[in-house]
Amino acid sequence: MLAPFRGLAWVFFPNEGEKAMQEWQAGIHYQAVASTKYKTNQVIIKAILPYQAERAAAWSLLARMMEDGSDRIPSKAALEGILAQLYGASLSVGVQRKGYFLEFLMASQSVRPSLVQMPDLMPAWLDLMRQLLFEQESLALASPQAQARFEREQAFQLQRIERMGDDKRRLVVQKLYQELYRENPDNALANLGDEARVKALTLADIAKAHGEICQDAQFYLVSNGDLTDSDLTSWLESWALKARQASWDYSDNYLALDKPLSTEEAGQLIEEKVQGQQANLAMAFAFPPANSTKERIILQVANGIFGYLPVSRLFTEIREKQSLAYAIHSGLDFHRSFALVRAGISPDKVGHVYEEVQAQLADLMVSLEEGDYLEEVKLTLLSADVQSRDYQHLETDKMIAQALYPDFDLSTDYFESVVKSIKAQEVIACLSQWRLVGAYALVGGQDEKTLS
């Protein structure tokens, strides 16, 4: 997986001579990086299978149930008590969609035992993760305790989906994706699946999801800190894992539009009336899939200039100079090959901002030149990359990223060399390939009469 996109750049910084990820059994990979840079040890466990909406609903619900405990940990309160005893160890379990794939992720940090003079800390910490991941036999046995936990978390998941609709900034993107992928609605979905799939789940579905993660998924175990490769292999040997046939990478992992849009459809603005006094606008600009690291880095520079950075066109021209938006920015979604513009604006300015965003993109392609402005953008990208190296979870996660993008050069040296060498004409050539494919606005008004 890619390290989290921070709007500026990926974060990849392999050490010179760092060993490649190893395969313990078919489809099961591991890697330990010895480091004393941080006061904590970090472990990430990731399982990957092709995306299915039913699988997304089940995996996401299972992740919530794991954060509630296991067969030997009866409740979330009990789990939090154990984490507190482990000097405040952190734990997160979640699911995310990456293009055509679904990822299950368990991540945890714990203070290094030598710093607290607690030699039993690491074994207890590792055993906790093992319990949460594997000691879920009650799911398959359909015990009353497991059924009660399932029903509780299913209700919470449905509430979560409902409340997400109250966040208009997120809802407008969902509506836009639903419009763009209307030929195949599941391509518009994310990590939760949808309400209908969550409602249809049974405890048997959750037990099946657990089996998929443990027995079928492409599996990764990585660490940063005191753990060694030997520690990881010994840990793997104690798990209920077997070889599997899963073998994928993300080199060509993007959700293309189902069919080319007609001239009349492409970029059409759709407005929907909603309650509230603000409007939220989302616009998707498609670009050709980026099949190399250099192409992605050029896209990051172009995006920084267009709409992400505080010195970007959208921010300085639309928000600051013309006061047309309360907030406006752009971001890159490489798994859909979109540059996504989002804006919070006054209801009477939706059409104006929609036109102005396109005008600023067109103007960039005729006005961008070599000089101080471009160099400032490049320096900002490089500075962000340097600052991001102090995050242990990014150092750990990037090891999986290199495995999933085997043909990409993800080194820091390469990133810096490309950013420094980029010319204005390369950015212009990149922007010239952006094509507005859709726009959606949720438009509020002064009172409920505007909704009729």
Short mmCIF file of C-alpha atoms in Angstrom, two decimals:
data_model
loop_
_atom_site.label_atom_id
_atom_site.label_comp_id
_atom_site.label_asym_id
_atom_site.label_seq_id
_atom_site.Cartn_x
_atom_site.Cartn_y
_atom_site.Cartn_z
CA MET A 1 0.00 0.00 0.00
CA LEU A 2 1.05 3.54 -0.52
CA ALA A 3 2.02 5.48 2.53
CA PRO A 4 -0.82 7.82 3.49
CA PHE A 5 -1.13 10.61 0.96
CA ARG A 6 -0.67 13.88 2.85
CA GLY A 7 -1.68 16.05 -0.09
CA LEU A 8 1.93 16.80 -0.91
CA ALA A 9 3.94 13.70 -1.56
CA TRP A 10 4.26 10.03 -0.90
CA VAL A 11 6.63 9.19 1.89
CA PHE A 12 9.22 6.57 1.05
CA PHE A 13 12.69 6.44 2.47
CA PRO A 14 14.35 3.02 2.18
CA ASN A 15 17.74 2.76 3.84
CA GLU A 16 20.72 2.04 1.67
CA GLY A 17 21.18 -1.69 1.38
CA GLU A 18 17.90 -2.49 3.11
CA LYS A 19 16.92 -6.09 2.51
CA ALA A 20 13.85 -6.99 0.49
CA MET A 21 10.72 -8.43 2.02
CA GLN A 22 10.88 -12.18 2.49
CA GLU A 23 8.30 -14.91 1.94
CA TRP A 24 7.70 -17.27 4.85
CA GLN A 25 5.23 -19.44 2.96
CA ALA A 26 3.44 -18.86 -0.33
CA GLY A 27 1.49 -15.62 -0.05
CA ILE A 28 2.81 -14.79 3.46
CA HIS A 29 5.50 -12.10 3.62
CA TYR A 30 7.51 -10.59 6.47
CA GLN A 31 10.20 -8.01 7.12
CA ALA A 32 11.79 -6.57 10.26
CA VAL A 33 13.77 -3.34 10.31
CA ALA A 34 16.03 -3.01 13.34
CA SER A 35 15.93 0.56 14.61
CA THR A 36 16.53 2.54 17.79
CA LYS A 37 15.30 5.79 16.25
CA TYR A 38 12.00 5.69 18.13
CA LYS A 39 11.03 4.92 21.72
CA THR A 40 8.43 2.46 20.49
CA ASN A 41 8.22 -0.79 18.59
CA GLN A 42 5.76 -0.81 15.67
CA VAL A 43 4.04 -3.80 14.06
CA ILE A 44 1.72 -3.76 11.06
CA ILE A 45 -0.28 -6.79 9.91
CA LYS A 46 -1.99 -6.46 6.54
CA ALA A 47 -4.21 -8.89 4.61
CA ILE A 48 -5.33 -8.25 1.02
CA LEU A 49 -8.03 -9.78 -1.19
CA PRO A 50 -9.93 -8.47 -4.23
CA TYR A 51 -12.63 -5.96 -3.36
CA GLN A 52 -16.21 -7.14 -3.05
CA ALA A 53 -18.90 -5.03 -1.44
CA GLU A 54 -20.08 -7.95 0.71
CA ARG A 55 -16.49 -8.60 1.79
CA ALA A 56 -15.98 -4.93 2.65
CA ALA A 57 -19.07 -4.89 4.86
CA ALA A 58 -18.03 -8.10 6.65
CA TRP A 59 -14.36 -7.18 7.09
CA SER A 60 -15.18 -3.73 8.43
CA LEU A 61 -17.62 -5.16 10.95
CA LEU A 62 -15.11 -7.84 11.96
CA ALA A 63 -12.48 -5.14 12.52
CA ARG A 64 -14.83 -3.36 14.93
CA MET A 65 -15.48 -6.63 16.73
CA MET A 66 -11.74 -7.23 17.11
CA GLU A 67 -11.40 -3.81 18.72
CA ASP A 68 -13.99 -5.10 21.21
CA GLY A 69 -11.92 -8.12 22.24
CA SER A 70 -11.56 -11.84 21.56
CA ASP A 71 -12.59 -15.15 23.07
CA ARG A 72 -10.43 -14.40 26.13
CA ILE A 73 -10.97 -10.62 26.20
CA PRO A 74 -14.65 -10.07 27.01
CA SER A 75 -15.09 -6.38 26.20
CA LYS A 76 -13.60 -3.20 24.83
CA ALA A 77 -13.12 -1.99 28.40
CA ALA A 78 -11.08 -5.11 29.18
CA LEU A 79 -8.99 -4.57 26.04
CA GLU A 80 -8.33 -0.95 26.99
CA GLY A 81 -7.24 -2.12 30.44
CA ILE A 82 -4.72 -4.53 28.90
CA LEU A 83 -3.34 -1.78 26.65
CA ALA A 84 -2.96 0.48 29.67
CA GLN A 85 -0.98 -2.22 31.49
CA LEU A 86 1.31 -2.41 28.45
CA TYR A 87 2.43 1.16 29.14
CA GLY A 88 -0.32 2.62 27.00
CA ALA A 89 0.25 0.55 23.87
CA SER A 90 -1.80 1.72 20.89
CA LEU A 91 -3.95 -0.50 18.71
CA SER A 92 -6.02 0.09 15.61
CA VAL A 93 -7.92 -2.37 13.43
CA GLY A 94 -9.49 -1.23 10.21
CA VAL A 95 -10.26 -1.84 6.55
CA GLN A 96 -9.61 0.30 3.50
CA ARG A 97 -10.27 0.05 -0.20
CA LYS A 98 -7.35 0.45 -2.60
CA GLY A 99 -8.69 0.30 -6.15
CA TYR A 100 -9.66 -3.26 -6.98
CA PHE A 101 -8.39 -4.54 -3.62
CA LEU A 102 -9.54 -4.56 -0.02
CA GLU A 103 -7.04 -4.30 2.82
CA PHE A 104 -7.46 -5.44 6.42
CA LEU A 105 -5.01 -3.67 8.71
CA MET A 106 -3.99 -4.23 12.32
CA ALA A 107 -1.37 -1.81 13.66
CA SER A 108 0.11 -1.42 17.12
CA GLN A 109 2.85 0.47 18.91
CA SER A 110 4.37 -0.33 22.28
CA VAL A 111 7.16 1.31 24.25
CA ARG A 112 10.51 -0.46 23.89
CA PRO A 113 10.91 -2.77 26.93
CA SER A 114 14.45 -1.60 27.69
CA LEU A 115 13.16 1.91 28.37
CA VAL A 116 10.78 0.78 31.13
CA GLN A 117 12.73 -2.19 32.51
CA MET A 118 9.91 -4.60 31.75
CA PRO A 119 11.29 -7.71 30.00
CA ASP A 120 7.87 -9.37 29.73
CA LEU A 121 6.36 -6.40 27.89
CA MET A 122 7.08 -7.52 24.33
CA PRO A 123 5.80 -11.11 24.72
CA ALA A 124 2.59 -9.81 26.30
CA TRP A 125 2.17 -7.19 23.57
CA LEU A 126 2.69 -9.68 20.75
CA ASP A 127 0.37 -12.20 22.40
CA LEU A 128 -2.36 -9.55 22.58
CA MET A 129 -2.25 -9.04 18.81
CA ARG A 130 -2.25 -12.79 18.25
CA GLN A 131 -5.32 -13.19 20.46
CA LEU A 132 -7.25 -10.46 18.69
CA LEU A 133 -6.44 -11.79 15.25
CA PHE A 134 -6.76 -15.53 15.77
CA GLU A 135 -8.72 -16.27 18.94
CA GLN A 136 -12.13 -15.74 17.39
CA GLU A 137 -13.38 -19.33 17.42
CA SER A 138 -16.63 -18.18 19.04
CA LEU A 139 -17.60 -16.64 15.70
CA ALA A 140 -17.73 -20.01 13.98
CA LEU A 141 -19.36 -21.61 17.04
CA ALA A 142 -22.05 -18.89 17.01
CA SER A 143 -21.86 -18.55 20.77
CA PRO A 144 -24.36 -16.24 22.52
CA GLN A 145 -21.49 -13.90 23.46
CA ALA A 146 -20.32 -13.67 19.85
CA GLN A 147 -23.88 -13.13 18.62
CA ALA A 148 -24.42 -10.31 21.10
CA ARG A 149 -21.12 -8.67 20.12
CA PHE A 150 -22.03 -8.99 16.45
CA GLU A 151 -25.48 -7.45 16.86
CA ARG A 152 -24.09 -4.56 18.87
CA GLU A 153 -21.38 -3.74 16.34
CA GLN A 154 -23.76 -4.21 13.41
CA ALA A 155 -26.05 -1.57 14.93
CA PHE A 156 -23.08 0.77 15.46
CA GLN A 157 -21.93 0.22 11.87
CA LEU A 158 -25.35 1.13 10.51
CA GLN A 159 -25.39 4.26 12.67
CA ARG A 160 -21.97 5.16 11.36
CA ILE A 161 -23.12 4.86 7.75
CA GLU A 162 -26.17 6.99 8.50
CA ARG A 163 -24.14 9.69 10.23
CA MET A 164 -21.65 9.81 7.37
CA GLY A 165 -24.51 11.20 5.30
CA ASP A 166 -24.60 14.19 7.64
CA ASP A 167 -21.07 15.17 6.63
CA LYS A 168 -21.77 17.00 3.38
CA ARG A 169 -18.06 17.25 2.54
CA ARG A 170 -17.85 13.47 2.35
CA LEU A 171 -21.34 12.94 1.02
CA VAL A 172 -20.79 15.14 -2.03
CA VAL A 173 -17.80 13.00 -3.08
CA GLN A 174 -19.85 9.84 -2.59
CA LYS A 175 -22.64 11.29 -4.74
CA LEU A 176 -20.14 12.24 -7.45
CA TYR A 177 -18.62 8.76 -7.49
CA GLN A 178 -22.06 7.18 -7.65
CA GLU A 179 -22.77 9.27 -10.73
CA LEU A 180 -19.45 8.49 -12.41
CA TYR A 181 -19.70 4.74 -11.73
CA ARG A 182 -23.44 4.39 -12.28
CA GLU A 183 -22.84 1.48 -14.71
CA ASN A 184 -21.15 -0.44 -11.89
CA PRO A 185 -22.28 1.06 -8.55
CA ASP A 186 -19.96 -1.11 -6.46
CA ASN A 187 -16.98 0.76 -7.94
CA ALA A 188 -18.19 3.87 -6.10
CA LEU A 189 -18.15 2.15 -2.70
CA ALA A 190 -15.41 2.29 -0.09
CA ASN A 191 -14.37 0.30 2.97
CA LEU A 192 -17.82 -0.13 4.55
CA GLY A 193 -19.66 -1.55 1.58
CA ASP A 194 -23.19 -0.12 1.85
CA GLU A 195 -26.12 -0.11 4.24
CA ALA A 196 -27.92 -3.00 2.53
CA ARG A 197 -24.87 -5.26 2.74
CA VAL A 198 -24.30 -4.44 6.40
CA LYS A 199 -27.96 -5.16 7.23
CA ALA A 200 -27.78 -8.50 5.42
CA LEU A 201 -24.76 -9.74 7.40
CA THR A 202 -25.02 -12.71 9.74
CA LEU A 203 -22.58 -14.04 12.28
CA ALA A 204 -21.76 -16.82 9.80
CA ASP A 205 -20.65 -14.14 7.32
CA ILE A 206 -18.30 -12.70 9.95
CA ALA A 207 -16.85 -16.15 10.62
CA LYS A 208 -16.28 -16.56 6.88
CA ALA A 209 -14.59 -13.15 6.74
CA HIS A 210 -12.26 -14.17 9.55
CA GLY A 211 -11.32 -17.32 7.63
CA GLU A 212 -10.62 -15.28 4.49
CA ILE A 213 -8.19 -13.02 6.34
CA CYS A 214 -6.37 -15.84 8.09
CA GLN A 215 -6.36 -18.47 5.36
CA ASP A 216 -6.87 -16.92 1.93
CA ALA A 217 -5.55 -13.34 1.85
CA GLN A 218 -2.18 -12.15 0.68
CA PHE A 219 -0.55 -11.55 4.05
CA TYR A 220 2.12 -9.14 5.31
CA LEU A 221 3.83 -8.81 8.69
CA VAL A 222 6.31 -5.95 9.13
CA SER A 223 7.98 -4.32 12.12
CA ASN A 224 10.22 -1.42 13.06
CA GLY A 225 12.24 -1.41 16.27
CA ASP A 226 13.64 -4.22 18.42
CA LEU A 227 12.10 -7.18 16.60
CA THR A 228 14.27 -9.31 14.31
CA ASP A 229 13.46 -11.53 11.34
CA SER A 230 13.86 -14.50 13.67
CA ASP A 231 11.30 -13.02 16.05
CA LEU A 232 8.84 -12.59 13.21
CA THR A 233 9.28 -16.11 11.85
CA SER A 234 8.91 -17.59 15.33
CA TRP A 235 5.75 -15.55 15.77
CA LEU A 236 4.42 -16.68 12.38
CA GLU A 237 5.02 -20.33 13.32
CA SER A 238 2.70 -19.90 16.30
CA TRP A 239 -0.14 -18.60 14.13
CA ALA A 240 -2.91 -20.49 12.39
CA LEU A 241 -1.60 -19.71 8.92
CA LYS A 242 -1.03 -21.81 5.84
CA ALA A 243 0.30 -21.15 2.35
CA ARG A 244 -2.13 -19.51 -0.07
CA GLN A 245 -2.18 -18.73 -3.79
CA ALA A 246 -2.70 -14.97 -3.42
CA SER A 247 -0.11 -13.01 -5.39
CA TRP A 248 -0.91 -9.45 -6.52
CA ASP A 249 0.74 -6.09 -6.90
CA TYR A 250 -0.70 -2.61 -7.37
CA SER A 251 1.19 -1.55 -10.47
CA ASP A 252 -1.99 -1.37 -12.56
CA ASN A 253 -4.54 -0.93 -9.79
CA TYR A 254 -7.01 1.80 -10.68
CA LEU A 255 -10.78 1.89 -11.13
CA ALA A 256 -11.39 3.08 -14.66
CA LEU A 257 -14.71 4.62 -15.60
CA ASP A 258 -17.06 1.96 -16.96
CA LYS A 259 -17.40 3.63 -20.33
CA PRO A 260 -16.23 6.88 -21.95
CA LEU A 261 -18.56 9.75 -21.21
CA SER A 262 -20.18 11.57 -24.07
CA THR A 263 -19.32 15.22 -24.72
CA GLU A 264 -22.66 16.21 -23.20
CA GLU A 265 -22.10 14.12 -20.06
CA ALA A 266 -18.43 14.88 -19.41
CA GLY A 267 -18.03 17.42 -16.65
CA GLN A 268 -21.73 18.13 -16.31
CA LEU A 269 -22.60 19.85 -13.02
CA ILE A 270 -25.37 18.14 -11.05
CA GLU A 271 -26.98 20.09 -8.21
CA GLU A 272 -28.99 18.58 -5.37
CA LYS A 273 -30.86 20.62 -2.78
CA VAL A 274 -30.12 19.78 0.87
CA GLN A 275 -30.78 21.28 4.26
CA GLY A 276 -28.22 23.75 5.51
CA GLN A 277 -26.89 27.15 4.56
CA GLN A 278 -23.74 26.16 2.67
CA ALA A 279 -23.02 24.41 -0.60
CA ASN A 280 -20.40 21.70 -1.09
CA LEU A 281 -18.95 21.15 -4.54
CA ALA A 282 -16.87 18.20 -5.81
CA MET A 283 -15.23 18.07 -9.24
CA ALA A 284 -13.30 15.11 -10.68
CA PHE A 285 -10.59 15.62 -13.29
CA ALA A 286 -9.45 12.32 -14.81
CA PHE A 287 -5.87 11.83 -15.92
CA PRO A 288 -4.15 8.86 -17.63
CA PRO A 289 -3.01 6.16 -15.20
CA ALA A 290 0.44 6.96 -13.83
CA ASN A 291 2.56 3.89 -14.55
CA SER A 292 5.84 5.07 -13.07
CA THR A 293 7.11 6.86 -10.00
CA LYS A 294 8.20 9.84 -12.09
CA GLU A 295 4.72 10.28 -13.56
CA ARG A 296 3.23 10.28 -10.07
CA ILE A 297 5.75 12.79 -8.78
CA ILE A 298 4.98 15.14 -11.68
CA LEU A 299 1.29 14.78 -10.83
CA GLN A 300 2.06 15.74 -7.22
CA VAL A 301 3.84 18.89 -8.36
CA ALA A 302 0.97 19.73 -10.73
CA ASN A 303 -1.58 19.15 -7.97
CA GLY A 304 0.38 21.32 -5.55
CA ILE A 305 0.37 24.18 -8.03
CA PHE A 306 -3.28 23.70 -8.99
CA GLY A 307 -5.08 23.28 -5.72
CA TYR A 308 -3.34 21.79 -2.71
CA LEU A 309 -0.66 24.18 -1.49
CA PRO A 310 -1.35 27.53 0.21
CA VAL A 311 0.24 29.13 -2.87
CA SER A 312 -1.91 27.14 -5.30
CA ARG A 313 -4.12 28.75 -7.94
CA LEU A 314 -7.39 27.59 -6.42
CA PHE A 315 -6.49 28.90 -2.98
CA THR A 316 -4.95 32.22 -3.95
CA GLU A 317 -7.30 33.13 -6.80
CA ILE A 318 -10.67 31.64 -5.84
CA ARG A 319 -10.55 31.81 -2.06
CA GLU A 320 -8.23 34.71 -1.27
CA LYS A 321 -8.50 37.19 -4.15
CA GLN A 322 -12.09 36.63 -5.27
CA SER A 323 -13.58 35.38 -1.97
CA LEU A 324 -15.66 32.79 -3.84
CA ALA A 325 -15.09 29.91 -1.42
CA TYR A 326 -14.86 29.37 2.31
CA ALA A 327 -12.46 26.53 1.60
CA ILE A 328 -11.14 24.92 -1.58
CA HIS A 329 -8.43 22.41 -2.31
CA SER A 330 -7.51 19.53 -4.63
CA GLY A 331 -6.10 16.09 -3.96
CA LEU A 332 -4.97 13.08 -5.96
CA ASP A 333 -6.69 9.70 -5.98
CA PHE A 334 -4.27 7.45 -7.83
CA HIS A 335 -6.55 4.42 -7.50
CA ARG A 336 -9.19 6.19 -9.57
CA SER A 337 -6.84 8.38 -11.63
CA PHE A 338 -8.67 11.50 -10.45
CA ALA A 339 -7.66 14.92 -9.26
CA LEU A 340 -10.52 15.72 -6.93
CA VAL A 341 -11.43 19.35 -6.18
CA ARG A 342 -13.62 20.03 -3.14
CA ALA A 343 -15.00 23.40 -2.11
CA GLY A 344 -17.27 24.82 0.57
CA ILE A 345 -19.08 27.80 -0.90
CA SER A 346 -22.14 30.02 -0.71
CA PRO A 347 -25.19 28.46 -2.44
CA ASP A 348 -25.41 31.33 -4.92
CA LYS A 349 -21.82 30.83 -6.09
CA VAL A 350 -21.87 27.17 -7.14
CA GLY A 351 -21.95 27.82 -10.88
CA HIS A 352 -19.38 30.60 -10.63
CA VAL A 353 -16.86 28.45 -8.75
CA TYR A 354 -17.50 25.51 -11.10
CA GLU A 355 -16.55 27.71 -14.06
CA GLU A 356 -13.68 29.42 -12.27
CA VAL A 357 -11.96 26.15 -11.34
CA GLN A 358 -11.86 25.21 -15.01
CA ALA A 359 -10.66 28.68 -15.95
CA GLN A 360 -7.77 28.50 -13.50
CA LEU A 361 -6.69 25.13 -14.88
CA ALA A 362 -6.76 26.49 -18.43
CA ASP A 363 -4.81 29.61 -17.41
CA LEU A 364 -2.13 27.53 -15.70
CA MET A 365 -1.36 25.79 -18.97
CA VAL A 366 -0.52 29.09 -20.67
CA SER A 367 1.03 31.02 -17.80
CA LEU A 368 3.22 28.61 -15.83
CA GLU A 369 6.89 29.42 -16.31
CA GLU A 370 10.26 28.52 -14.89
CA GLY A 371 11.16 30.71 -11.94
CA ASP A 372 10.73 31.37 -8.25
CA TYR A 373 7.13 30.18 -8.00
CA LEU A 374 7.81 26.72 -9.41
CA GLU A 375 10.94 26.43 -7.27
CA GLU A 376 8.92 27.37 -4.17
CA VAL A 377 6.44 24.59 -4.89
CA LYS A 378 9.23 22.06 -5.39
CA LEU A 379 10.95 23.15 -2.17
CA THR A 380 7.68 22.73 -0.26
CA LEU A 381 7.34 19.17 -1.56
CA LEU A 382 10.90 18.31 -0.60
CA SER A 383 10.51 19.87 2.86
CA ALA A 384 7.33 17.88 3.49
CA ASP A 385 9.13 14.70 2.52
CA VAL A 386 11.95 15.40 4.99
CA GLN A 387 9.55 16.28 7.83
CA SER A 388 7.48 13.15 7.29
CA ARG A 389 10.44 10.86 8.02
CA ASP A 390 9.82 11.20 11.75
CA TYR A 391 6.67 9.05 11.64
CA GLN A 392 7.33 5.43 12.55
CA HIS A 393 4.09 4.12 11.04
CA LEU A 394 5.12 5.53 7.66
CA GLU A 395 8.53 3.90 7.85
CA THR A 396 6.85 0.57 8.59
CA ASP A 397 4.09 0.87 6.04
CA LYS A 398 6.43 1.81 3.20
CA MET A 399 7.99 -1.67 3.37
CA ILE A 400 4.68 -3.13 2.19
CA ALA A 401 4.36 -0.36 -0.39
CA GLN A 402 7.61 -1.42 -2.05
CA ALA A 403 6.37 -5.01 -2.24
CA LEU A 404 3.07 -3.95 -3.80
CA TYR A 405 4.76 -1.62 -6.32
CA PRO A 406 7.74 -3.80 -7.31
CA ASP A 407 8.52 -1.87 -10.51
CA PHE A 408 8.45 1.57 -8.87
CA ASP A 409 11.52 3.34 -7.54
CA LEU A 410 10.29 4.53 -4.17
CA SER A 411 13.57 5.74 -2.74
CA THR A 412 13.98 9.19 -1.24
CA ASP A 413 16.97 9.91 -3.48
CA TYR A 414 14.90 9.27 -6.59
CA PHE A 415 12.01 11.39 -5.32
CA GLU A 416 14.33 14.31 -4.63
CA SER A 417 16.13 14.02 -7.95
CA VAL A 418 12.88 14.00 -9.93
CA VAL A 419 11.34 16.92 -8.04
CA LYS A 420 14.46 19.04 -8.52
CA SER A 421 14.61 18.26 -12.25
CA ILE A 422 10.96 18.93 -13.14
CA LYS A 423 10.46 21.72 -15.67
CA ALA A 424 7.42 23.92 -16.21
CA GLN A 425 6.71 22.29 -19.57
CA GLU A 426 6.45 18.86 -17.91
CA VAL A 427 3.87 20.21 -15.47
CA ILE A 428 1.95 21.87 -18.33
CA ALA A 429 2.01 18.64 -20.34
CA CYS A 430 0.66 16.80 -17.30
CA LEU A 431 -2.15 19.32 -16.69
CA SER A 432 -3.10 19.28 -20.36
CA GLN A 433 -4.19 15.65 -19.93
CA TRP A 434 -6.61 16.42 -17.10
CA ARG A 435 -10.22 16.14 -18.22
CA LEU A 436 -13.25 17.17 -16.20
CA VAL A 437 -15.46 14.08 -16.03
CA GLY A 438 -17.96 15.02 -13.38
CA ALA A 439 -19.12 17.63 -10.87
CA TYR A 440 -21.67 17.41 -8.07
CA ALA A 441 -22.97 20.03 -5.65
CA LEU A 442 -25.04 19.68 -2.52
CA VAL A 443 -26.70 23.06 -2.26
CA GLY A 444 -28.21 24.35 0.98
CA GLY A 445 -30.47 27.35 1.38
CA GLN A 446 -31.87 29.77 3.93
CA ASP A 447 -34.79 27.56 4.99
CA GLU A 448 -36.52 24.29 4.21
CA LYS A 449 -38.62 25.90 1.46
CA THR A 450 -35.55 25.74 -0.76
CA LEU A 451 -35.73 21.93 -0.67
CA SER A 452 -39.01 21.71 -2.57
#
